Coordinates of C-alpha atoms in Angstrom, one line a residue:
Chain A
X20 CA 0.0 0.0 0.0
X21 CA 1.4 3.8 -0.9
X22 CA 1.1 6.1 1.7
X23 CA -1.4 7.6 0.9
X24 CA -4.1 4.6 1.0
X25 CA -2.3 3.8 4.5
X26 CA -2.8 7.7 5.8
X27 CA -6.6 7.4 4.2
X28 CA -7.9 3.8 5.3
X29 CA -5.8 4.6 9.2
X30 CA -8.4 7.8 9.2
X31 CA -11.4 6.7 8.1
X32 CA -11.2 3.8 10.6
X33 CA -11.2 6.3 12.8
X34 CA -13.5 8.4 12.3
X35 CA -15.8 7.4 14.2
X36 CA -19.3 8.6 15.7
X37 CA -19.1 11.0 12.6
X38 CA -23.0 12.3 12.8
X39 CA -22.4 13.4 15.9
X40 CA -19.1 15.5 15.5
X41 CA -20.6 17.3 12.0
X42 CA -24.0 18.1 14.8
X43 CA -21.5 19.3 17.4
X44 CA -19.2 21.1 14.8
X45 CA -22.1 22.9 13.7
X46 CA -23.0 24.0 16.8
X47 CA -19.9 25.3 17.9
X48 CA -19.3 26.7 14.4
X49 CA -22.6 28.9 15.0
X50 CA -21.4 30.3 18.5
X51 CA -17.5 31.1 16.6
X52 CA -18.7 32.7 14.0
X53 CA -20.0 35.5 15.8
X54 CA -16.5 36.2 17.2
X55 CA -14.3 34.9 14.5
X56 CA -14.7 37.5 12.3
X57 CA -14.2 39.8 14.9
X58 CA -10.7 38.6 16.4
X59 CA -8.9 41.6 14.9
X60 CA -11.0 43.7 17.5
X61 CA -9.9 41.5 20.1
X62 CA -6.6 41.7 19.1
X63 CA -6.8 45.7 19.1
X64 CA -8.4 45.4 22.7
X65 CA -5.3 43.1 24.1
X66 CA -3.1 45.1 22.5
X67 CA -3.8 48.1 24.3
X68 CA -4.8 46.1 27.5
X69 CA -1.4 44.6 27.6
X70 CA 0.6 47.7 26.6
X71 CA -1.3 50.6 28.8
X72 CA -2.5 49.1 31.6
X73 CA -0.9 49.3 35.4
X74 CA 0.7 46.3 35.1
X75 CA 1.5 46.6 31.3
X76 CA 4.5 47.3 29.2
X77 CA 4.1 51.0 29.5
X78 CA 1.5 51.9 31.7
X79 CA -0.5 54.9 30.8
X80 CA -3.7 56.0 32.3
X81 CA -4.9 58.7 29.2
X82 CA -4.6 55.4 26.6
X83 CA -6.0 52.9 29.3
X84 CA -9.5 54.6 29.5
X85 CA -9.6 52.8 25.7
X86 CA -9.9 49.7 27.4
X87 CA -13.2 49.5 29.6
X88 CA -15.3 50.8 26.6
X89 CA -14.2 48.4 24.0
X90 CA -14.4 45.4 25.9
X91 CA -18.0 46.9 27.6
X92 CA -19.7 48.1 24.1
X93 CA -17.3 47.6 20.9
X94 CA -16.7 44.3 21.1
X95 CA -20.4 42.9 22.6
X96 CA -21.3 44.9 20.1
X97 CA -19.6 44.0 17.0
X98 CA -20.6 40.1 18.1
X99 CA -24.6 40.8 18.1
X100 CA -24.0 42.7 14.9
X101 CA -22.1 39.5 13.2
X102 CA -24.6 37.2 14.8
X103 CA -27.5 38.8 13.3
X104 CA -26.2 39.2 10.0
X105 CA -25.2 34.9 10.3
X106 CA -29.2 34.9 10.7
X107 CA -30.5 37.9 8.1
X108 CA -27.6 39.8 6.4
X109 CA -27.6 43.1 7.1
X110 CA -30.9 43.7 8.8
X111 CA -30.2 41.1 11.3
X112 CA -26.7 42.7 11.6
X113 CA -28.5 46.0 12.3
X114 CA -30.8 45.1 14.8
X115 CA -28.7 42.2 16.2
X116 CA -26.2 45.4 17.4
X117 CA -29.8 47.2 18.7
X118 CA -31.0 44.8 21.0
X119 CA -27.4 43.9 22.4
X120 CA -27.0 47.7 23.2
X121 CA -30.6 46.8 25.5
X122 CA -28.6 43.9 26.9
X123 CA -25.3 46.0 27.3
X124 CA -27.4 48.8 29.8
X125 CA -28.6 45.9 31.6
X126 CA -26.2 44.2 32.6
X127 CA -23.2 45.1 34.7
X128 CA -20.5 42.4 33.5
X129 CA -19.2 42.8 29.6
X130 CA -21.8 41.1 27.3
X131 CA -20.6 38.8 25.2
X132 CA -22.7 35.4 26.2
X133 CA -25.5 38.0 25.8
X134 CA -24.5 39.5 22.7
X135 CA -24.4 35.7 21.1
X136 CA -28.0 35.1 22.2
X137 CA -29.8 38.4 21.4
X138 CA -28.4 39.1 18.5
X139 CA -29.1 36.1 16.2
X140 CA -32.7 35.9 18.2
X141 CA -33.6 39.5 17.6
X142 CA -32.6 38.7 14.1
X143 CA -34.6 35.7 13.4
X144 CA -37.3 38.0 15.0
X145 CA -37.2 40.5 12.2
X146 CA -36.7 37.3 9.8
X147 CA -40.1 36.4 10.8
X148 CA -41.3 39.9 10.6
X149 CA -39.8 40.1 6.8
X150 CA -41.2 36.9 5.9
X151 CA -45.2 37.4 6.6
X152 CA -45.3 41.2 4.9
X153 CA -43.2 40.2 1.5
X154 CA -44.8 41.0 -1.3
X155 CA -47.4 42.6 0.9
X156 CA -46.4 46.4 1.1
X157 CA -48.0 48.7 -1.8
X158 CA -45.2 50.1 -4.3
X159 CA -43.6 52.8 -3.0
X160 CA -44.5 52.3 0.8
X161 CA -41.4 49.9 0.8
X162 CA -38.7 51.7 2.4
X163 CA -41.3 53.4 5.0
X164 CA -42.1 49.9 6.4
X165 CA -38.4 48.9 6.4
X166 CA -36.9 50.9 8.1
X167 CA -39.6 51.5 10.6
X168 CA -40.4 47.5 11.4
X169 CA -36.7 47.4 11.6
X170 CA -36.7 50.6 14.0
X171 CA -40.3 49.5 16.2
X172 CA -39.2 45.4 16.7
X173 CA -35.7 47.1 17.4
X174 CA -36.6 49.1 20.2
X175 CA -39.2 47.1 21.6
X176 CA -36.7 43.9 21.6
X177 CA -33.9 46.2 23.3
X178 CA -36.2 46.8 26.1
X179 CA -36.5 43.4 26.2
X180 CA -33.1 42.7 26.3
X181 CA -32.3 45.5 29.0
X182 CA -35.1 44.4 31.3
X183 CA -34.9 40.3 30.7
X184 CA -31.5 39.8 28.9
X185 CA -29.3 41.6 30.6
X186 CA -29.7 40.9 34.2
X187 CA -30.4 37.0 33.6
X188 CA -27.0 36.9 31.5
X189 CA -25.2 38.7 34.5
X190 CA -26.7 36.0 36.7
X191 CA -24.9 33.4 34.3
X192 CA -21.9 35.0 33.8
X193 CA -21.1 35.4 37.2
X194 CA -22.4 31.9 38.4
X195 CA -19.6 30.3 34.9
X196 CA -17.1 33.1 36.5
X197 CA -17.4 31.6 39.9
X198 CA -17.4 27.8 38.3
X199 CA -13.6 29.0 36.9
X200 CA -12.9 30.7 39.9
X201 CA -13.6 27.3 41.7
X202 CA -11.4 25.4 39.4
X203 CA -8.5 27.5 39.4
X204 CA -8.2 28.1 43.1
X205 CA -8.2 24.1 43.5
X206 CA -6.0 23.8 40.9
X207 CA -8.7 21.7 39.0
X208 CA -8.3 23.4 35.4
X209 CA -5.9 21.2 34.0
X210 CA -8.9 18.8 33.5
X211 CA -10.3 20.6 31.0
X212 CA -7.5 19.0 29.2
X213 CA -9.5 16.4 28.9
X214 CA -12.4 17.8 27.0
X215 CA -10.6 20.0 25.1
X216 CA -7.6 18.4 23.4
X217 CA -9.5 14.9 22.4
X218 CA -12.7 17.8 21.3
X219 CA -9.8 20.1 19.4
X220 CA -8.8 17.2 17.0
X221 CA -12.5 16.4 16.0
X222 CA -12.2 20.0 14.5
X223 CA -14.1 21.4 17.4
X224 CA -11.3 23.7 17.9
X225 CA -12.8 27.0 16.9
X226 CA -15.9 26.1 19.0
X227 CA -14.3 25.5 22.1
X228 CA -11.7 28.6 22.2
X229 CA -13.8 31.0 20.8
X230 CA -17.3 30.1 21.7
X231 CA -16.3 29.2 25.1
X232 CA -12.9 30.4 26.1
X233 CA -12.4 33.7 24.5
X234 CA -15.7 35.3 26.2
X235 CA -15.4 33.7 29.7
X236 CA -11.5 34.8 29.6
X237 CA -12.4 38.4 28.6
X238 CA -14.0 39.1 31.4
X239 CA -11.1 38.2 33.2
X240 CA -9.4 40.6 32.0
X241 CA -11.6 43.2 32.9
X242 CA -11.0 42.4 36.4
X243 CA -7.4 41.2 36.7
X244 CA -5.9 42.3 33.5
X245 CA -5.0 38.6 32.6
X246 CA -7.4 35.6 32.3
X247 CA -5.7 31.6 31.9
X248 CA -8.5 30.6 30.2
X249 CA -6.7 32.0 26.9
X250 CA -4.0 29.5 27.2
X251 CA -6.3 25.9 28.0
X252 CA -6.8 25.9 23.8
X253 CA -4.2 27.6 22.3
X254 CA -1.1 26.6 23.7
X255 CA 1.1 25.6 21.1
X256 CA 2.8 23.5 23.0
X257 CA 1.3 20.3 22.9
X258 CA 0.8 19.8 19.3
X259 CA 4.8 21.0 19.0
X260 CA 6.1 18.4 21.3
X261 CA 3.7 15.9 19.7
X262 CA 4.6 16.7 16.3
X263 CA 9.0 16.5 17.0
X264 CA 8.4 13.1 18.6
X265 CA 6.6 11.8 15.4
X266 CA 9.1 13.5 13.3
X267 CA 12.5 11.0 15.4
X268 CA 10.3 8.3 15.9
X269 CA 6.9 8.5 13.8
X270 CA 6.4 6.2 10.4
X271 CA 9.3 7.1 8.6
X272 CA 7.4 7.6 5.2
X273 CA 5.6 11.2 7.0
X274 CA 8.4 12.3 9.0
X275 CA 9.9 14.8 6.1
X276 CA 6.8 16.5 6.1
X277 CA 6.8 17.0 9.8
X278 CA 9.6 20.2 9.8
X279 CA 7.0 22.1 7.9
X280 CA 4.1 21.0 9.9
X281 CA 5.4 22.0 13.0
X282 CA 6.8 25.6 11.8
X283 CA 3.0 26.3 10.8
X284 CA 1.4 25.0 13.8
X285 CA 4.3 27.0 16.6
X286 CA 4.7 30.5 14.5
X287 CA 1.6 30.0 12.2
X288 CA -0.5 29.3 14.6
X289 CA -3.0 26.7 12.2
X290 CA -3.3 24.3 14.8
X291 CA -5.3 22.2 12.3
X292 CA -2.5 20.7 10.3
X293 CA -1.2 18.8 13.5
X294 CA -4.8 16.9 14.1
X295 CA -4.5 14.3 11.0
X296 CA -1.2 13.1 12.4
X297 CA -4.0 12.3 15.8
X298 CA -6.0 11.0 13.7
X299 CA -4.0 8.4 11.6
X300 CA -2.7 7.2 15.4
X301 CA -5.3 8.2 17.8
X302 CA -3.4 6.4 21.1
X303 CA -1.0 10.3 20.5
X304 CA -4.3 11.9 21.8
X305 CA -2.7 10.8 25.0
X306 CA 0.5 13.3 24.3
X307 CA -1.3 16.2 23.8
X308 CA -3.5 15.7 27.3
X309 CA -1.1 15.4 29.1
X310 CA 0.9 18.0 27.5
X311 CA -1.9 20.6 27.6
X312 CA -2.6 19.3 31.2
X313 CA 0.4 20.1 32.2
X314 CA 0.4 23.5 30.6
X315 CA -2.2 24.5 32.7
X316 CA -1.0 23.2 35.7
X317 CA 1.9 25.2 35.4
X318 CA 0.0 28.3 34.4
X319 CA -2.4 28.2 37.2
X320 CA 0.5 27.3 39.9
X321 CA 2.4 30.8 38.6
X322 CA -0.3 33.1 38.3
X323 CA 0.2 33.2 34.2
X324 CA -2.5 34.7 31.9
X325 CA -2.5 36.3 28.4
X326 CA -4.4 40.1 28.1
X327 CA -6.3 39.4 25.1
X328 CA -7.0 35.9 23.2
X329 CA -4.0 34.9 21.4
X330 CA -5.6 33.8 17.5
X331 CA -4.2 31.9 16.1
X332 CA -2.8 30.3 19.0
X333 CA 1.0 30.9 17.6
X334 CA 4.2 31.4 20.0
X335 CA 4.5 35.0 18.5
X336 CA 0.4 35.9 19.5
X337 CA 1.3 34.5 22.8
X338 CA 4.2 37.2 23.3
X339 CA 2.3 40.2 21.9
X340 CA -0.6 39.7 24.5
X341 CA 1.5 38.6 27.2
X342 CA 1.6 40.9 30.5
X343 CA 5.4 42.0 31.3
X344 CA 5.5 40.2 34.3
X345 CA 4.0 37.2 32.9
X346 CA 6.2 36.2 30.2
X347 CA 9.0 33.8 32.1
X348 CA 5.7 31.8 33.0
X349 CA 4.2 31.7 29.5
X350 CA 7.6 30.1 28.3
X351 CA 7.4 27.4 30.9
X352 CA 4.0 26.8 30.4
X353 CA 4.8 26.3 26.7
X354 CA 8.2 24.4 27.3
X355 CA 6.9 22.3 29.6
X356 CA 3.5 21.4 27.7
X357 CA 5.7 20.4 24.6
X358 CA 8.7 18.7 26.6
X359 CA 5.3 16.3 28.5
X360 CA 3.8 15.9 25.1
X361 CA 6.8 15.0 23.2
X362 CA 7.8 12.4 25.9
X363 CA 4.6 11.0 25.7
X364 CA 5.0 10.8 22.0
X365 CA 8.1 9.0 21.8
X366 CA 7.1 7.0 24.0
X367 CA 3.9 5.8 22.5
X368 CA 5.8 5.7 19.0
X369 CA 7.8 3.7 20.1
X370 CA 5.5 1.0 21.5
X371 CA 3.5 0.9 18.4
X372 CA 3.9 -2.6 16.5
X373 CA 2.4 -0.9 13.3
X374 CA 4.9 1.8 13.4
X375 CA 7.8 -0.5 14.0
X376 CA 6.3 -2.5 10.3
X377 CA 5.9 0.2 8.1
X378 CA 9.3 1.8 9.2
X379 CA 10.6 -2.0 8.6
X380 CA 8.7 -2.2 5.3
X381 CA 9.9 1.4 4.3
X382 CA 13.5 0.3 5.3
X383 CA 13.3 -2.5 2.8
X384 CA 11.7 -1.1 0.0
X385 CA 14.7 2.0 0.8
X386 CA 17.3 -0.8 0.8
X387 CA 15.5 -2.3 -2.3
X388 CA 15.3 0.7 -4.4
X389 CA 19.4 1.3 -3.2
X390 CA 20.7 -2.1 -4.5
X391 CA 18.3 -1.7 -8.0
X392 CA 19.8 1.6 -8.5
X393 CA 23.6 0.0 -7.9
X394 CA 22.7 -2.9 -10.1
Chain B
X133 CA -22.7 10.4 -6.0
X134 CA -21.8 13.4 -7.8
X135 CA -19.1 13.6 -10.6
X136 CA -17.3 16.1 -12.7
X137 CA -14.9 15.9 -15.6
X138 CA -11.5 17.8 -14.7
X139 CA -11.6 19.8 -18.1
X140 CA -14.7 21.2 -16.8
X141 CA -13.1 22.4 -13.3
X142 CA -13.7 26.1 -13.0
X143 CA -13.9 27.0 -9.5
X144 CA -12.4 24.9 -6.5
X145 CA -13.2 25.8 -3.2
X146 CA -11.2 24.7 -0.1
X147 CA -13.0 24.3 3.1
X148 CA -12.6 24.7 6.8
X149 CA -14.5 25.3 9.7
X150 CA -13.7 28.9 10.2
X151 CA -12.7 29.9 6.7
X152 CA -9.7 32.0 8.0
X153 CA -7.2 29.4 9.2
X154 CA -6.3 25.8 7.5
X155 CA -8.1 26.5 3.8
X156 CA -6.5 29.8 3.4
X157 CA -3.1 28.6 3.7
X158 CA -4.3 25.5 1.8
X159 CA -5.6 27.5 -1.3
X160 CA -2.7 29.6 -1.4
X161 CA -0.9 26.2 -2.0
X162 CA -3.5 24.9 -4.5
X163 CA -3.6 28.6 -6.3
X164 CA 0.4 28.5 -7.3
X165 CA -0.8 25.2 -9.4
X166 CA -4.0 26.0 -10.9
X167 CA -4.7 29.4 -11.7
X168 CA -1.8 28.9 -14.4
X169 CA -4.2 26.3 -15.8
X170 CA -7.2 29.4 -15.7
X171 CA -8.8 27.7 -12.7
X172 CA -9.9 30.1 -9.6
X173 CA -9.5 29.0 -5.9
X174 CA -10.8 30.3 -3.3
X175 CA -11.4 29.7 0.3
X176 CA -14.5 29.5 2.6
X177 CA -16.3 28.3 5.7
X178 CA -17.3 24.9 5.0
X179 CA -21.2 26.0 5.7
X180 CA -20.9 28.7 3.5
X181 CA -19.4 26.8 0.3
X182 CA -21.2 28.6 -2.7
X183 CA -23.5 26.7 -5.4
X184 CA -20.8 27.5 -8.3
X185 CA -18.5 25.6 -6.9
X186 CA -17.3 22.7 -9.5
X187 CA -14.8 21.0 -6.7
X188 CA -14.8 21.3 -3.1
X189 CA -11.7 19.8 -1.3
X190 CA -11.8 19.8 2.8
X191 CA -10.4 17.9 5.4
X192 CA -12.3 14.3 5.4
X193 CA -13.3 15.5 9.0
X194 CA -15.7 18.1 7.8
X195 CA -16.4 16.0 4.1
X196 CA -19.5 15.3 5.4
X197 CA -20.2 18.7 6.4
X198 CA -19.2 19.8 3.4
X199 CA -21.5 17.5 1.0
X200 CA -24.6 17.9 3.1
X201 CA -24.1 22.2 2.1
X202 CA -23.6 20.5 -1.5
X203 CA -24.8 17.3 -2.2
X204 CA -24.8 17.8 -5.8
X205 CA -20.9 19.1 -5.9
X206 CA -18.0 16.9 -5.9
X207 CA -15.9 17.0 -2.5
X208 CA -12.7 15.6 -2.2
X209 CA -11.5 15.0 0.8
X210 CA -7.4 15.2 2.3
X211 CA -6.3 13.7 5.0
X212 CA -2.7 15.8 6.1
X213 CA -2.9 19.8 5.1
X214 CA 0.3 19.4 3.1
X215 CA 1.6 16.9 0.4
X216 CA -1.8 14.9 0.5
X217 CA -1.8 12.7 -2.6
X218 CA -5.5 14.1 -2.9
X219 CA -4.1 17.8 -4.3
X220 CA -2.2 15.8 -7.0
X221 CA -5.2 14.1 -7.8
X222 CA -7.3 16.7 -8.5
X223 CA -4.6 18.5 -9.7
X224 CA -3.9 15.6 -12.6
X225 CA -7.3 15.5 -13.7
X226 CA -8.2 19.0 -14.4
X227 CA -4.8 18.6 -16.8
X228 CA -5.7 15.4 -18.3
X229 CA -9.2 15.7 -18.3
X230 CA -9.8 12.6 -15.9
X231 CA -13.8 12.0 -13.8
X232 CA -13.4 13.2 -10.2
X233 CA -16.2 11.6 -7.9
X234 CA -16.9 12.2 -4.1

């Protein structure tokens, strides 16, 4: 068999309780879509969170005052507006960004969980709206009843969403704050390794970092100027460590591909194109675990946290949102992830009777081709 | 299941989950070999692949993602993000005018 029918047959064995992952993917995929698009904002709000703040690389109250309003209106806001337009282009966009303004005044933490949920519903709202007067409105009264159905449900959802929204989301923020509070005090984060590396690998990468992690670690910031939760996903360091160990002890046929791999996944920051080397040998799920799991630990035992989500989750993204003081921890967190990982790797490599054939069978057909090319 | 002839290859799309990540830098890859050929690629989230696609190629994690969006497009599915034999294919038949099926 060539490679490629080996790589091919190895993953689709795998791939297994597929229904569910597309279900799940889409899911997720609906929740990061609403922030994806919008990571250059959050960039722009680390940025400056990490450069001006007290505890930043050069602290400056004047540019600070930047911070509390993006985080509390531009960027709750530019989420409703991108999850109403996912639900009804640019009306939905429109009054997604209304009714999240409702939910904004209500509420007294930074809106994001809010802004996911009002502003696709207050779109499929007006999608409802649109749907039973089409064709309905006399010629010429068209713009009239746009802009004022838009305008009416608008308002009369924002109400809704200052009076209903907002303080229920608080509630929910605060209780999921106190949840992460919980686990990092007991030192019980590192679990989450367990969800998310096995989840990230299934594609569900995207899903869990920014429909889960990148809102919950924002607020964070807001109150310590640093939030952990930025590092559980996109720590490089994992899929790095994993990806050297396959590269001195993996199937020899895939191991020249390996250098490029692992420059994309550590400085490019597409974590994606470690997963099918998971895939093809799923016991390695192990490595990154306990990699990631380890990265954690460390992180929660020194205090580390990143300023603003680091996307895409590459070493140099990790050094432009990392707090001054924070930085000796973020390499250790990174080392040590990939140095666990790697071991873990090699180790499991190394063990593997199909690995051990093929490398045999590529050794022959190597020696093979050698003594046909002497003869 | 769906099937094109490579000579009539116009558009292929590359897929991922977010659009932004994986199938940009994959595109860029595919782009250098077939838009001297006159063939356009571009990039997308794999729930918003557009109907004018003639190929779709994704990782086989989100194939069937992808061919649920468009069951009546050919998707062909890699399995690593770089050097898959599944790029050559595709490549190979737009040049020699060879069926692709999903």
């Amino acid at each position: 068999m060539s490679t490629p029918d080996i790589q091919a047959s190895q993953a689709n064995k795998n791939r297994t309780g597929n229904g569910v992952a597309a279900s799940v993917q889409r899911v997720g995929r609906f929740l990061s879509g609403m922030i994806m698009p919008n990571i250059g904002a959050f960039v722009a709000w680390g940025l400056i969170t990490a450069l001006f703040i007290e505890t930043g690389w050069l602290p400056n109250e004047g540019l600070a005052e930047m911070v509390s309003p993006m985080i509390t209106y531009l960027l709750p806001l530019l989420i409703g507006y991108t999850g109403g337009r996912m639900v009804h282009g640019q009306r939905g966009a429109v009054i997604g960004a209304i009714v999240t303004a409702g939910v904004i005044a209500g509420a007294s933490v930074p809106m994001f969980l809010g802004a996911m949920l009002a502003g696709p519903a207050a779109a499929w709202v007006l999608k409802q709206f649109d749907k039973a007067v089409e064709g309905k409105v006399k010629s010429g009264f068209e713009m009239l009843v746009d802009n004022f159905s838009l305008g009416i449900i608008g308002a009369a959802l924002a109400i809704v969403g200052k009076w209903a929204i907002g303080p229920v989301v608080t509630q929910l923020v605060n209780w999921a704050g106190n949840g992460v509070d919980f686990l990092v005090n007991h030192n019980l984060l590192p679990l989450a390794s367990l969800i998310v590396e096995p989840a990230k690998v299934l594609f569900l990468n995207n899903a869990i970092n920014h429909g889960v992690f990148t809102p919950l670690g924002s607020i964070d910031v807001e109150e310590t100027g640093r939030s952990i939760l930025f590092m559980v996903e996109s720590n490089p360091g994992p899929g790095l460590g994993m990806l050297l160990a396959f590269m001195v002890a993996g199937p020899k046929m895939l191991r020249g591909s390996i250098p490029g791999v692992a420059i994309i996944h550590f400085f490019g920051g597409i974590h994606e194109v470690y997963f099918p080397y998971i895939l093809m040998k799923p016991k390695l799920i192990a490595s990154t675990i306990l990699g990631g799991m380890t990265g954690v630990l460390v992180g929660t035992l020194m205090g580390n946290g990143l300023s603003g989500p680091p996307s895409p989750g590459s070493i140099f993204a990790y050094f432009a949102v990392c707090p001054p003081n924070a930085i000796v921890g973020m390499l250790l967190q990174v080392t040590l992830a990939a140095v666990v990982s790697f071991v873990v790797a090699w180790f499991l490599l190394k063990t593997d009777k199909t690995t051990r054939k093929e490398n045999e069978e590529f050794d022959a057909a190597q020696a093979h081709a050698a003594a046909t090319a002497a003869a | 299941m769906p099937t094109i002839n490579g000579s009539d290859v116009k558009r292929v799309v590359v897929a991922c989950d977010a659009g932004m990540g994986s199938s940009v830098m994959v595109a860029s890859t595919l782009r250098s070999k077939l838009s001297p050929l006159g063939i356009e690629v571009v990039h997308t989230p794999v729930d918003e692949i557009p109907a004018d696609a003639s190929v779709v190629m994704c990782h086989q994690g989100l194939a069937q993602r992808a061919q649920t969006k468009v069951p009546d497009t050919v998707v062909i599915p890699f399995a690593i993000f770089m050097g898959d034999p599944a790029f050559a294919k595709v490549e190979n038949a737009i040049k020699t005018g060879q069926t692709l099926e999903s």
